[in-house]
Amino acid sequence: MNSIIKIVNDDFLHNAPLICAIIACVLAQVVKPFIAVVMGYKFDKHMFITTGGMPSSHSSTVTALTTSIAISQGVGSVAFAISLVFAFIVMHDAMGVRQEAGKQAEVINEWSKILSQIHEDGLFNQEHLKTMLGHSFSQVLAGLVLGLLVGIVGTYLII
């Protein structure tokens, strides 16, 4: 048991890239509902745990991870190369595939409303799809900036 505690204390708690990534993800999720209110939307507690919104928690997470690896292991390390490629894929996916899937969900939901009105006899079951799946460029950029800040500050505080 003592060896497990020692591993957690020595390895896990001093793993700057991992800690920075976790902090960036949690921080991005915590601020989402409040930024939405500032932008004119009503407060939605579900935004604490959902995808989409400002800032992109996926972008902040992978950016904090990559930044911390760059600082702690160097930009010539294999870990940095893997993390950088991973970050580009995640951010591209957030702006591309997931954003388009959200747009398609909006259209399907609208069709669902129309079909529901046509089939008022109850044979059609209307089920809404989640439309806030992806991110705009500004949401990804905000996540990137948040991740950079957490990665830089967090790494220097941990190492």
CSV table of C-alpha atoms in Angstrom, one decimal, residues 24-25 27-29 31-32 35 51-63 90-91 94-95 98 133-147:
chain,number,residue,atom,x,y,z
A,24,ALA,CA,-7.1,23.2,-18.4
A,25,CYS,CA,-10.0,20.8,-19.1
A,27,LEU,CA,-11.1,25.2,-16.0
A,28,ALA,CA,-12.6,25.4,-19.5
A,29,GLN,CA,-15.7,23.4,-18.4
A,31,VAL,CA,-16.2,28.8,-17.2
A,32,LYS,CA,-18.4,27.7,-20.1
A,35,ILE,CA,-19.2,32.9,-20.7
A,51,THR,CA,-19.3,19.3,-25.3
A,52,GLY,CA,-19.3,22.5,-27.3
A,53,GLY,CA,-19.3,26.1,-26.1
A,54,MET,CA,-16.7,28.7,-25.3
A,55,PRO,CA,-13.9,27.9,-24.7
A,56,SER,CA,-13.2,24.5,-26.2
A,57,SER,CA,-12.2,22.2,-23.4
A,58,HIS,CA,-10.7,19.7,-25.9
A,59,SER,CA,-8.5,22.4,-27.3
A,60,SER,CA,-7.4,23.7,-23.9
A,61,THR,CA,-6.6,20.2,-22.7
A,62,VAL,CA,-4.4,19.2,-25.7
A,63,THR,CA,-2.7,22.6,-25.8
A,90,VAL,CA,-8.3,17.2,-32.0
A,91,MET,CA,-8.7,20.9,-32.8
A,94,ALA,CA,-13.6,20.1,-33.2
A,95,MET,CA,-14.0,22.8,-35.9
A,98,ARG,CA,-18.1,17.7,-35.0
A,133,LEU,CA,-21.2,19.2,-30.8
A,134,GLY,CA,-18.4,21.1,-32.4
A,135,HIS,CA,-16.7,24.5,-32.0
A,136,SER,CA,-16.2,27.7,-34.0
A,137,PHE,CA,-12.7,28.9,-34.8
A,138,SER,CA,-13.0,31.5,-31.9
A,139,GLN,CA,-14.0,28.8,-29.4
A,140,VAL,CA,-11.1,26.6,-30.4
A,141,LEU,CA,-8.8,29.7,-30.3
A,142,ALA,CA,-10.0,30.6,-26.8
A,143,GLY,CA,-9.3,27.0,-25.7
A,144,LEU,CA,-5.9,27.2,-27.3
A,145,VAL,CA,-5.0,30.4,-25.4
A,146,LEU,CA,-6.4,29.0,-22.1
A,147,GLY,CA,-4.3,25.8,-22.7
